[in-house]
Short mmCIF file of N, CA and C in Angstrom, two decimals:
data_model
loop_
_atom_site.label_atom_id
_atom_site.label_comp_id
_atom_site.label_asym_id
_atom_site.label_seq_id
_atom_site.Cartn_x
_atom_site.Cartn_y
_atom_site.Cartn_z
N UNK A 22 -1.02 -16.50 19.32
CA UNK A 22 -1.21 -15.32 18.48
C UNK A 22 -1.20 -15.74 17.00
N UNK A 23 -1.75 -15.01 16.30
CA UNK A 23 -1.74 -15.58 14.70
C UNK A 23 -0.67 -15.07 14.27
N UNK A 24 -0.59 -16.11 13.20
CA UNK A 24 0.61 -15.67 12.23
C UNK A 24 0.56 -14.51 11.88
N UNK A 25 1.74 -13.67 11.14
CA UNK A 25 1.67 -12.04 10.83
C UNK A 25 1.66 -12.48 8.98
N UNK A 26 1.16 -11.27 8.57
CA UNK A 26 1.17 -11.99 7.55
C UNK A 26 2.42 -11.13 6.64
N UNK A 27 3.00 -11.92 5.43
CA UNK A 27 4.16 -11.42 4.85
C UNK A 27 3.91 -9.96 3.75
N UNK A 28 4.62 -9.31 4.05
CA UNK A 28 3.92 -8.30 3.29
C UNK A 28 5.46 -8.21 1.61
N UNK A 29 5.72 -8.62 0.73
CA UNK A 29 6.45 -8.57 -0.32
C UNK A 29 6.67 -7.20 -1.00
N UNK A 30 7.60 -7.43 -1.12
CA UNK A 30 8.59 -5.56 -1.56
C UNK A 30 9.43 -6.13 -2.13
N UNK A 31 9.84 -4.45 -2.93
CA UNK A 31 10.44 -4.38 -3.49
C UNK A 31 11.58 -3.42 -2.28
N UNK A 32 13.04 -3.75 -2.45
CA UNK A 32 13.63 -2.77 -1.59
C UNK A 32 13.38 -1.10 -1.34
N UNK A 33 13.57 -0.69 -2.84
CA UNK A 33 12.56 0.65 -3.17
C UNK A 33 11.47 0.88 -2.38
N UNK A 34 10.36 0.50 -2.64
CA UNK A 34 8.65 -0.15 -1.78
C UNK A 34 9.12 0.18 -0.32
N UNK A 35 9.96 -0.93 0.33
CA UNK A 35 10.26 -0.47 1.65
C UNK A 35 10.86 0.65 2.14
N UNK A 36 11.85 1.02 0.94
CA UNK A 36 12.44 2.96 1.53
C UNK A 36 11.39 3.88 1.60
N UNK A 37 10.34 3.64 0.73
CA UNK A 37 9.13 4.45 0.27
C UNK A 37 8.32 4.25 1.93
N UNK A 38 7.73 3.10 2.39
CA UNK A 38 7.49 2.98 3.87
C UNK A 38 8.03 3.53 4.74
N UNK A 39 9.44 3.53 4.87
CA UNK A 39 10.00 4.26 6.17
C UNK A 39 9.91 5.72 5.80
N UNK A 40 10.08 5.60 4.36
CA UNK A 40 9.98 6.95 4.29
C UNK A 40 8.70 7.90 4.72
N UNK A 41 7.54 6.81 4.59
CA UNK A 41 5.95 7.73 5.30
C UNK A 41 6.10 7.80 6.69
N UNK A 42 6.95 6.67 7.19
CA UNK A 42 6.59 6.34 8.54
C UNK A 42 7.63 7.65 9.10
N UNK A 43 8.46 7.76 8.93
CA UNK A 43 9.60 8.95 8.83
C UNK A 43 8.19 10.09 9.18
N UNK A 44 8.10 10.13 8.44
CA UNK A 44 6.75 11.85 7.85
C UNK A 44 5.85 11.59 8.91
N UNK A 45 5.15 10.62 9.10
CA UNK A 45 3.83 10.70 10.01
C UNK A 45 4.71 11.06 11.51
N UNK A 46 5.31 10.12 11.48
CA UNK A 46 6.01 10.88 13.06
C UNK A 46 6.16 11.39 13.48
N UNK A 47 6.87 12.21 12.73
CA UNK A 47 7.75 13.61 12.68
C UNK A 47 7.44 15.03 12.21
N UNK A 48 6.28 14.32 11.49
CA UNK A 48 5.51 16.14 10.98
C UNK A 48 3.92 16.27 11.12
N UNK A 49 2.85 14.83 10.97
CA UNK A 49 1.69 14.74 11.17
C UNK A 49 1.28 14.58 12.11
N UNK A 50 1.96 13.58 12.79
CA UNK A 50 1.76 13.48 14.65
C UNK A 50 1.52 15.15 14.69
N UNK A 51 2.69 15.99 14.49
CA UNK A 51 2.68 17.45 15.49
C UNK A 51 1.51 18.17 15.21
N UNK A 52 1.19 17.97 13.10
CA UNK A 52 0.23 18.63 13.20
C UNK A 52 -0.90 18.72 13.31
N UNK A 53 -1.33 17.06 13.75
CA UNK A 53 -2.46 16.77 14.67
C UNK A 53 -2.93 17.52 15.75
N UNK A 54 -1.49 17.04 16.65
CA UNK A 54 -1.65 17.79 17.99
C UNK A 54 -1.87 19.39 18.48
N UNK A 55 -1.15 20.01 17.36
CA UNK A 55 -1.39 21.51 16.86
C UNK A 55 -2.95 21.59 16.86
N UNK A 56 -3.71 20.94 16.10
CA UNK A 56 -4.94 21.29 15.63
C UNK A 56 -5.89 20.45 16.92
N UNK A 57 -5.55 19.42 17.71
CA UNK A 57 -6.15 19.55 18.98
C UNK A 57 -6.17 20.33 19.87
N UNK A 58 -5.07 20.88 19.93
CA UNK A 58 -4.67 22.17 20.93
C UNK A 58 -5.37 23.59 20.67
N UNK A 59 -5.93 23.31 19.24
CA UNK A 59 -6.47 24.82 18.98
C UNK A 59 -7.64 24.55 19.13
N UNK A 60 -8.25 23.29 18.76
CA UNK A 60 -9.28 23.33 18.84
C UNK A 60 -10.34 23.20 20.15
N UNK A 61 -9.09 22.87 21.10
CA UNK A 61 -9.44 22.67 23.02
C UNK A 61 -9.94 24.35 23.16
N UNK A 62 -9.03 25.17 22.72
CA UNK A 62 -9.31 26.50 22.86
C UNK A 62 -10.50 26.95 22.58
N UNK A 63 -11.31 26.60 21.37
CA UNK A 63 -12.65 26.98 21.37
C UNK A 63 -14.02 26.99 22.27
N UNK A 64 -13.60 25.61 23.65
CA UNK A 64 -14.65 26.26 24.49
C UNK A 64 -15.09 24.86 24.40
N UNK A 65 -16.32 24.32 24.74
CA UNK A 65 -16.75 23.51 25.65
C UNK A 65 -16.80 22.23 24.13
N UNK A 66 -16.17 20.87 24.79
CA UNK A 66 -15.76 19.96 23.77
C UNK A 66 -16.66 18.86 23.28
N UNK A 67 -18.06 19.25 24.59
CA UNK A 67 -19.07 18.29 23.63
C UNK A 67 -20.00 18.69 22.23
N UNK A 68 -19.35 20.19 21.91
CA UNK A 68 -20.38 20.51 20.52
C UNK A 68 -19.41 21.07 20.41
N UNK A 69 -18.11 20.58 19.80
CA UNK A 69 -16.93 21.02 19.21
C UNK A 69 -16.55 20.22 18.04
N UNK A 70 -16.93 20.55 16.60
CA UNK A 70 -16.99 19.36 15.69
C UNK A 70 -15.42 19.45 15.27
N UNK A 71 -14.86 20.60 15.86
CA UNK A 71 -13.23 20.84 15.07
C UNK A 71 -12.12 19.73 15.72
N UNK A 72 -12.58 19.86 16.98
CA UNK A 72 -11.86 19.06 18.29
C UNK A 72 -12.47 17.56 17.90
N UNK A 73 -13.46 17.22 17.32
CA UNK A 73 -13.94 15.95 17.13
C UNK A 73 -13.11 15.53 15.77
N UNK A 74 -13.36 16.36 14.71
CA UNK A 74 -12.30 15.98 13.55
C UNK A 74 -10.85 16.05 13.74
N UNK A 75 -10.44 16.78 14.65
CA UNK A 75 -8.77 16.60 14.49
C UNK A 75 -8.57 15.20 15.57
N UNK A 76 -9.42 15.09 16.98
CA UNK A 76 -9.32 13.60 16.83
C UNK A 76 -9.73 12.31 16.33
N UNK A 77 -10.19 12.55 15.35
CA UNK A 77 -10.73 11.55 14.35
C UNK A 77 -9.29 11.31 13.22
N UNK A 78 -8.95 12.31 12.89
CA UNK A 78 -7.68 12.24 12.56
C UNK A 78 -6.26 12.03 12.81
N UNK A 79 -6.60 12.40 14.45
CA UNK A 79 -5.10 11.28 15.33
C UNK A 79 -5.26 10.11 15.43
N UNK A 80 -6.65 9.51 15.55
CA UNK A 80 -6.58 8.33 14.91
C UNK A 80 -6.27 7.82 13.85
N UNK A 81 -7.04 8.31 12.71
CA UNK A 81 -6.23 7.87 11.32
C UNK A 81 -5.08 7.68 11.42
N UNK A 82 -3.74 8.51 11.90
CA UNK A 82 -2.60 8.95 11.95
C UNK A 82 -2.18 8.01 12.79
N UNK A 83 -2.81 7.59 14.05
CA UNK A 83 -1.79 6.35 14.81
C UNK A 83 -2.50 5.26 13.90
N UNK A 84 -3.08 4.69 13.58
CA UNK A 84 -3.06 3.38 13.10
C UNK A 84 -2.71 3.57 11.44
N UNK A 85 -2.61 4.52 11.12
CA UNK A 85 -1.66 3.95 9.84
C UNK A 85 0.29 4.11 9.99
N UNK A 86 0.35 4.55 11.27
CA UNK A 86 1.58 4.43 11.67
C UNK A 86 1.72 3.04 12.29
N UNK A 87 0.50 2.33 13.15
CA UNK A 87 0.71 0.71 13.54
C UNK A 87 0.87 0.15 12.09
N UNK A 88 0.24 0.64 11.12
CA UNK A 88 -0.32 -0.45 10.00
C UNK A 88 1.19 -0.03 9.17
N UNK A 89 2.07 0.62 8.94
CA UNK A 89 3.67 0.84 8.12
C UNK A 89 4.40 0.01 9.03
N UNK A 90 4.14 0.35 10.41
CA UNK A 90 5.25 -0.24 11.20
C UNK A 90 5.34 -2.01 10.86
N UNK A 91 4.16 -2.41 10.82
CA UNK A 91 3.89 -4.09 11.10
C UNK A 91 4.21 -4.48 9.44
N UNK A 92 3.92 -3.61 8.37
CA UNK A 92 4.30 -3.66 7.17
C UNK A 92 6.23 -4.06 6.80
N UNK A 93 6.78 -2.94 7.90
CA UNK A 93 8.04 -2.74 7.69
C UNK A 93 8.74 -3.82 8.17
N UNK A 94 8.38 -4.23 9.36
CA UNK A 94 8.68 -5.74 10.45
C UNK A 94 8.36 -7.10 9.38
N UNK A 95 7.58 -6.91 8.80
CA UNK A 95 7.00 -8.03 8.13
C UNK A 95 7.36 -7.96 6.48
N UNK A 96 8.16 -7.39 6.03
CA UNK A 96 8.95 -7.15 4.93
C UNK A 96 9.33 -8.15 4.33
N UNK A 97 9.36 -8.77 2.87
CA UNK A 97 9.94 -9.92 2.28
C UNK A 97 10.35 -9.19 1.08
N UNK A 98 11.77 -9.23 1.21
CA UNK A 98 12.36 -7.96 0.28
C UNK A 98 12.43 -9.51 -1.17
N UNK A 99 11.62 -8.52 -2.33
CA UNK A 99 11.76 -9.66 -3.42
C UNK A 99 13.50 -9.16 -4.24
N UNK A 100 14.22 -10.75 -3.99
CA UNK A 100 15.25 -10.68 -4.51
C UNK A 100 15.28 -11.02 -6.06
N UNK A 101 15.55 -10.31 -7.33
CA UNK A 101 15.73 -10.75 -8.56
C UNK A 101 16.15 -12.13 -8.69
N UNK A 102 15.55 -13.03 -10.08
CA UNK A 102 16.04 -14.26 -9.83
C UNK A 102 16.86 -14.53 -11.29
N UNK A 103 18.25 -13.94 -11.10
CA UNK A 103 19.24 -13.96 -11.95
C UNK A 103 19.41 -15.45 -12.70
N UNK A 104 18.80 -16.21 -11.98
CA UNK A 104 19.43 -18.02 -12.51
C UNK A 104 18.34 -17.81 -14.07
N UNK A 105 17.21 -17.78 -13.80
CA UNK A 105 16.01 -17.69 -14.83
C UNK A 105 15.60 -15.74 -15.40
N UNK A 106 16.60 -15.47 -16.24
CA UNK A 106 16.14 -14.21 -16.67
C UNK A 106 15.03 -13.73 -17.36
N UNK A 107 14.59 -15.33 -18.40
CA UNK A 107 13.53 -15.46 -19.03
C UNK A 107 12.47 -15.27 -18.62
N UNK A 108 12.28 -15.85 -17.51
CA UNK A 108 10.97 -16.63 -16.69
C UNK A 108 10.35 -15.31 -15.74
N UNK A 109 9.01 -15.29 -15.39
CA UNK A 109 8.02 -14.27 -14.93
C UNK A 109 8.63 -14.22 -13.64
N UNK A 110 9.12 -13.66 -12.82
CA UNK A 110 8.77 -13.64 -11.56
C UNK A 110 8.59 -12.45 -10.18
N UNK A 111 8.43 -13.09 -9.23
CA UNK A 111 8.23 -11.25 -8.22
C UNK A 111 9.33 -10.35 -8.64
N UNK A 112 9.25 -8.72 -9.12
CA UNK A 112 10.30 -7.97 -9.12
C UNK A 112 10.85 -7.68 -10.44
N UNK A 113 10.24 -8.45 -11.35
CA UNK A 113 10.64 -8.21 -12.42
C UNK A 113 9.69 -7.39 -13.09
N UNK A 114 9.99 -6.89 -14.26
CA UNK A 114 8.74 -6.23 -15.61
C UNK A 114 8.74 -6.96 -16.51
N UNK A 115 7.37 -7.12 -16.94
CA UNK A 115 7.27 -7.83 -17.82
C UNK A 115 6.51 -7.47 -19.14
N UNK A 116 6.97 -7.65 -20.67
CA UNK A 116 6.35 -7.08 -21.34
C UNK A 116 4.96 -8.18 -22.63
N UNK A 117 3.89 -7.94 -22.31
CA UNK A 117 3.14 -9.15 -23.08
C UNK A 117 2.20 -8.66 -24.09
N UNK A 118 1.52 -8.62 -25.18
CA UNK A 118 0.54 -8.36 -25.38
C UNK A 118 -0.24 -9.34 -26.00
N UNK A 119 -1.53 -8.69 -25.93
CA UNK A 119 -2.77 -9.40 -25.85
C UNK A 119 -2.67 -9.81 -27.35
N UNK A 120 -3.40 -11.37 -27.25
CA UNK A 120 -3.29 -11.87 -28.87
C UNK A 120 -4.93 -11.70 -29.12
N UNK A 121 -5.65 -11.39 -30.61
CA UNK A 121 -4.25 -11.59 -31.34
C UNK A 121 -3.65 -9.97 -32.04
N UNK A 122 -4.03 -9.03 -31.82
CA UNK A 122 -3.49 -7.80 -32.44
C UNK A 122 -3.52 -6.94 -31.34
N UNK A 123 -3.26 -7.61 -29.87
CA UNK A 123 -3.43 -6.07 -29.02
C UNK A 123 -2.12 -5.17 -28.84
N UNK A 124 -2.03 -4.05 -28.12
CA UNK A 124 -1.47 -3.58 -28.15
C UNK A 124 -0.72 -4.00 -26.88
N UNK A 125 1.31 -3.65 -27.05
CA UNK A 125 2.05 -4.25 -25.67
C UNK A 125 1.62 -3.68 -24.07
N UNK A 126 1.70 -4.25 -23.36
CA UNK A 126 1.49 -3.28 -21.95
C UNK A 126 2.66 -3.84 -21.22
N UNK A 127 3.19 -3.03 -19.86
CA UNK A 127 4.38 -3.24 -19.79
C UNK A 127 4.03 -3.65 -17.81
N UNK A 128 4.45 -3.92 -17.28
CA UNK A 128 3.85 -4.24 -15.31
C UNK A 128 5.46 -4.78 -15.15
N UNK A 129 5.63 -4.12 -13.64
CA UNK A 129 6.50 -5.10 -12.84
C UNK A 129 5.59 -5.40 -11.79
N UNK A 130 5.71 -6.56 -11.66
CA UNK A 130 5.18 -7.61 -10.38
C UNK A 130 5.72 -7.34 -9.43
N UNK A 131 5.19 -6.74 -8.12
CA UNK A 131 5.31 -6.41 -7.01
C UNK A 131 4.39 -7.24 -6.05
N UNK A 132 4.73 -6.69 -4.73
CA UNK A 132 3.86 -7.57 -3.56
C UNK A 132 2.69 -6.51 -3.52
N UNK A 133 1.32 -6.57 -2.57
CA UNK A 133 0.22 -5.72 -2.81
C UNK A 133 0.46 -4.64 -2.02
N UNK A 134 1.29 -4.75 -0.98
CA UNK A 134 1.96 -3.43 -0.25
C UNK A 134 2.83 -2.29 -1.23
N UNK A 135 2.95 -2.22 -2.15
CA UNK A 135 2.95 -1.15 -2.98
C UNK A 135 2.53 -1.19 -4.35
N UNK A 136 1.83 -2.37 -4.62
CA UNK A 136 1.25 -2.29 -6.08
C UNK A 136 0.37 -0.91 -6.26
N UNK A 137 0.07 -0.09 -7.67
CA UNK A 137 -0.13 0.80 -8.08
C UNK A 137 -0.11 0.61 -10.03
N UNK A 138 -1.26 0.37 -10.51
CA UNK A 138 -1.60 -0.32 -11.67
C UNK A 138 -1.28 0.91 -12.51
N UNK A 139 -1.40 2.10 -11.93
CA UNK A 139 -1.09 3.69 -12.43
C UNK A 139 0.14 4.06 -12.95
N UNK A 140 1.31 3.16 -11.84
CA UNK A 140 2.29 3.41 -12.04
C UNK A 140 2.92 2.01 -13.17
N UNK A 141 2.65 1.56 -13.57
CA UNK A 141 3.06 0.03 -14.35
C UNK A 141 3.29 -0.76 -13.05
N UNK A 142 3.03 -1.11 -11.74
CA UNK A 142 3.11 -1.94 -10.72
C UNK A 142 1.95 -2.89 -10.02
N UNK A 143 1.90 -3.76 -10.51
CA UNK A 143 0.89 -4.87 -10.42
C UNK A 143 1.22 -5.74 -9.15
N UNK A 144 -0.09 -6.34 -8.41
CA UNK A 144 0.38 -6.93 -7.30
C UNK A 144 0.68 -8.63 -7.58
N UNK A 145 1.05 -8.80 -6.60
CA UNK A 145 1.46 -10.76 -7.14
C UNK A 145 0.33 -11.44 -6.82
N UNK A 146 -0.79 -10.80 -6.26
CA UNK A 146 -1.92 -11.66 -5.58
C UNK A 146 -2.93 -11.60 -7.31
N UNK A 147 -2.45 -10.29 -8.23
CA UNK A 147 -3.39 -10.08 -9.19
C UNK A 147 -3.88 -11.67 -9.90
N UNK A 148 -5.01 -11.06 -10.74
CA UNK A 148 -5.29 -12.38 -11.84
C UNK A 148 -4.30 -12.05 -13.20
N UNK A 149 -4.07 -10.99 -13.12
CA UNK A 149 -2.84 -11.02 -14.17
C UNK A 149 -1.05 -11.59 -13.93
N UNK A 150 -1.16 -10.95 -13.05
CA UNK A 150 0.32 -11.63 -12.36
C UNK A 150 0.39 -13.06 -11.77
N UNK A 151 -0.81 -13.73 -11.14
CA UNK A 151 -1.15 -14.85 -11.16
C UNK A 151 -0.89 -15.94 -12.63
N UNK A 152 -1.15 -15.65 -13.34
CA UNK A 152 -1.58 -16.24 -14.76
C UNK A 152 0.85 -15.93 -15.49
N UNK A 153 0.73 -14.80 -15.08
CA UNK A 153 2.00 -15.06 -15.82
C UNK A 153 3.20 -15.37 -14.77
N UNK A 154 3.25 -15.22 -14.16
CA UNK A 154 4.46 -15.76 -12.96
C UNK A 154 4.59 -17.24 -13.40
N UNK A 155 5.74 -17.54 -13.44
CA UNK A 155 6.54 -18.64 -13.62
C UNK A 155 6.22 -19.22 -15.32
N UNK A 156 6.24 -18.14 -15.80
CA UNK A 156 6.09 -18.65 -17.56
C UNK A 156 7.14 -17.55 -17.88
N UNK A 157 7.57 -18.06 -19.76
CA UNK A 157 8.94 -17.55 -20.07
C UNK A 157 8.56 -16.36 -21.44
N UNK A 158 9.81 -15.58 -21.55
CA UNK A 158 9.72 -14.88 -23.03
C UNK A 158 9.03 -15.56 -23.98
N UNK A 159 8.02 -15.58 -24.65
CA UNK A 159 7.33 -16.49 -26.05
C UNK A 159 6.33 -17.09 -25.82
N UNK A 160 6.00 -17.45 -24.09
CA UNK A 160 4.81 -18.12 -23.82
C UNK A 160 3.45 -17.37 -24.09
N UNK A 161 2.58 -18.16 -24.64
CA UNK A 161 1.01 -17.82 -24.66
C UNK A 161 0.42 -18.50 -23.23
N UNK A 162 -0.41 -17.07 -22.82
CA UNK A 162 -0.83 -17.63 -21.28
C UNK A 162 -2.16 -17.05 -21.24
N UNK A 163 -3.20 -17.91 -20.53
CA UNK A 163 -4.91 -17.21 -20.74
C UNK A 163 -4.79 -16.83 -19.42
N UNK A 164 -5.11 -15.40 -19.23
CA UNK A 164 -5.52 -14.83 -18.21
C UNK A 164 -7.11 -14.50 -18.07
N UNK A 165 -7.21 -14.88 -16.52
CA UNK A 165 -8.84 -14.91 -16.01
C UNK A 165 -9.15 -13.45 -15.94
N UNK A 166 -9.84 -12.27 -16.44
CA UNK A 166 -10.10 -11.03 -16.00
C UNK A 166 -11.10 -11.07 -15.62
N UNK A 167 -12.23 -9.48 -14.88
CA UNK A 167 -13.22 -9.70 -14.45
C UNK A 167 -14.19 -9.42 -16.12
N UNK A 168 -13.41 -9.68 -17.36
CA UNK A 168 -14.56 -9.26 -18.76
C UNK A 168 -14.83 -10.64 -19.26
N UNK A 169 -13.53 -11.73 -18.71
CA UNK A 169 -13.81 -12.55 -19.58
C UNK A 169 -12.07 -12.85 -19.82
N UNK A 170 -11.86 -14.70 -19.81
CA UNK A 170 -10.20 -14.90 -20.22
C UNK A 170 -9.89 -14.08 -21.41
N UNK A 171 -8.31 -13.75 -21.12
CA UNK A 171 -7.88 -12.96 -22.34
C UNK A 171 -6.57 -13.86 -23.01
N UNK A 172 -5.98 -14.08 -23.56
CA UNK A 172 -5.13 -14.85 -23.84
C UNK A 172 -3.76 -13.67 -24.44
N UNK A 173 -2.65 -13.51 -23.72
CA UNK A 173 -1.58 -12.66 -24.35
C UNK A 173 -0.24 -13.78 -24.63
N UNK A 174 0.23 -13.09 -25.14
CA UNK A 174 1.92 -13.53 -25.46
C UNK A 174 3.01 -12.56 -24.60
N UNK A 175 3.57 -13.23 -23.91
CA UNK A 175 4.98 -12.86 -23.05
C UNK A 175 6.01 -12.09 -24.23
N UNK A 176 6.27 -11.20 -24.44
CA UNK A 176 7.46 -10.25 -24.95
C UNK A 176 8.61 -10.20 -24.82
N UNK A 177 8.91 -10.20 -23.69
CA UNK A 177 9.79 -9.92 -22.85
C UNK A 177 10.06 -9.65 -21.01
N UNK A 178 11.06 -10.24 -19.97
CA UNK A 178 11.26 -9.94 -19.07
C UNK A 178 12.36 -9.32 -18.94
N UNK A 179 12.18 -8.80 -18.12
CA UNK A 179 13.25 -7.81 -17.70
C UNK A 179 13.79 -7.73 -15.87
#
């Protein structure tokens, strides 16, 4: 069988998982099945597009319940790395801006199982988080984007 692959969190990240997986179970499963059940009622199921969409949607619903579960099993909770406070790494925020007059932007480095660029949460696979992981407060680091390298200065970790 192939390897599973590691999915990186934040402990948060993973409460946030059980927490969907919690919900799909327990309230979307039913109201799937609700809306198959009504829609059996309408009468003959080969030109029944309602009965076709609500199981099109118990599907959705079981495989993104396989796809949390194998997420949750496969968990690599990122531990802070207290020895190096300076230094970039998974789990931390980091504050850099772009040289030479840009303005600061602020990301914590997360795994891609809950990255969200919306929320300041960047994944570790990024070309930005790539480029600064394992560099310190003060470093100048060229990051590869899809416009063209950008070159920022490290601010601060946190």
């Amino acid at each position: 069988m192939a390897e599973e692959k590691s999915y990186y969190m934040t402990e948060e990240g993973k409460q946030k998982l059980e927490d969907e997986l919690h919900h799909l179970k327990t309230e979307r499963r039913k109201e799937v099945v609700e809306r198959i059940k009504i829609a059996r009622g309408f009468g003959d199921l080969s030109e029944n597009s309602e009965y076709d969409a609500a199981k099109d949607e118990q599907a959705f619903v079981e495989a993104r319940i396989t796809q949390v579960e194998n997420m949750i099993r496969n968990a690599v909770i990122i531990e802070n790395d207290n020895q190096n406070p300076d230094t970039v790494t998974m789990g931390k925020s980091v504050t850099f801006k772009e040289l030479p007059d840009g303005d600061e932007e602020t990301y914590t480095i997360v795994g891609s199982a809950e990255a969200d660029p919306f929320e300041g949460k960047i994944s570790n696979d990024s070309p930005m988080a790539q480029s600064l992981i394992g560099h310190e407060v003060g470093d100048k680091v060229k990051v590869a984007t899809p416009g063209g390298e950008i070159d920022v200065q490290i601010i601060t970790v946190e």
